[in-house]
Amino acid sequence: MNNSFSESYKKAGVDVTAGYKAVELMKQHIARTTLPGCVSGIGGFGGLFELDMTGITKPVLVSGTDGVGTKIKIAFILDKHDTVGIDCVAMCVNDIICCGAKPQFFLDYIACGKNIPEKIAEIVSGVAEGCVQAECALIGGETAEHPGLMPEDEYDLAGFSVGVVDKSKILRPDTQKAGDALIAIKSSGVHSNGFSLVRKVFDVNEKNLSMRFDDLGATLGEALLTPTRIYVKAIMSLIDSVQVKSVSHITGGGFYENIPRSLPKNLAAKIERNAVQVLPIFNLIARTGNIPERDMFNTFNMGVGMIISVDKNDADKAISAIKAAGEDAYVLGELVESEDGVIIC
């Protein structure tokens, strides 16, 4: 690449040499995610990955794509860019595991107003950390410099992941029945959803984000920028321990939008309101913005990152498996015969 340089393109706002430097800086982070299935290094036209077919007779590929959303605005204000990559990976892999699939690899896409190699490498360090947590490989990506389309100091981050599951082991929500237990796995905070409302509520700026709240045990900015939990290890371990019937990733739309996606039409999730272990950040959002509780549960995860359905007799064993994998879990409610989708009472 040493001979690749265009003075005319640089004057137009795109410095290709900055891209090469960014790649060099990010290589150390990408190396952390290398798995036996990685066939090629970065820099080619496509990322190659060889599937390990051990124990799989009929492989089904499962894909997921997402971005970080307007949470990135918090990173801009705080000038902290090493965690949003974790969010990007989490939003993709946490969807994939809802089918029972194990994520295999991830690719990212960064669009920026100006390619500042050190900042791009910082972003990718977070992506790599997310891949390490998800036990998947970062096999490629793209950094696109878009002068005139966005301010020089801003960027957007998105990505996608591919997982695999044996066809016979795809989770089947149609096996659910009334009386099955609903288990909550705790979230780490707001994760990566609802930030348009969060930013409106707090009118976020550098001063507001630096305010410390005793009930948060952190500044507002630190609490809001807390990375999304990645639940791959916990869910894979759980599937090996008990019969998991469904998994719901509680993202944008909160309880009311996401739980029904994993339910047959004749069943509803009956959530015990007093059982929900709401995190302090959500109480602060509701109080500051005077937001009705119904809207809170229809926008945020409220402290619940995933909801799992298992036979009630397996509930204790499931919770033990989740905790052994490093996550906290508890019984949240049960399934009942109803077409209301979600009932919080």
Tab-separated table of C-alpha atoms in Angstrom, residues 1 8 30 39 48 67 70 76 85 100 103 109 134 154 203 208 215 222 230 243 261 272 276 284 291 304 308 312:
chain	number	residue	atom	x	y	z
A	1	MET	CA	0.000	0.000	0.000
A	8	SER	CA	-6.389	15.308	-5.119
A	30	ILE	CA	-8.353	-7.895	16.106
A	39	VAL	CA	-8.895	-18.660	7.416
A	48	LEU	CA	-13.090	-16.149	5.407
A	67	GLY	CA	-25.940	-0.440	15.303
A	70	THR	CA	-27.801	7.648	19.363
A	76	PHE	CA	-18.891	12.080	21.388
A	85	GLY	CA	-17.928	-1.305	19.990
A	100	GLY	CA	-30.196	-21.052	20.072
A	103	PRO	CA	-22.166	-16.632	17.048
A	109	TYR	CA	-18.827	-0.769	9.589
A	134	ALA	CA	-19.100	-13.336	22.625
A	154	GLU	CA	-18.469	12.314	14.428
A	203	ASP	CA	-30.763	17.515	27.803
A	208	ASN	CA	-24.932	17.271	32.865
A	215	ASP	CA	-27.937	6.148	43.772
A	222	GLU	CA	-20.537	6.796	33.178
A	230	ILE	CA	-23.252	-9.892	26.141
A	243	GLN	CA	-34.650	-27.419	27.907
A	261	ARG	CA	-41.867	-12.046	19.497
A	272	GLU	CA	-44.929	-9.709	38.514
A	276	VAL	CA	-38.762	-6.704	38.483
A	284	LEU	CA	-33.803	8.474	37.589
A	291	ILE	CA	-42.399	9.395	32.258
A	304	VAL	CA	-33.801	-7.040	32.415
A	308	ILE	CA	-36.000	-17.027	29.235
A	312	LYS	CA	-41.380	-24.361	35.993
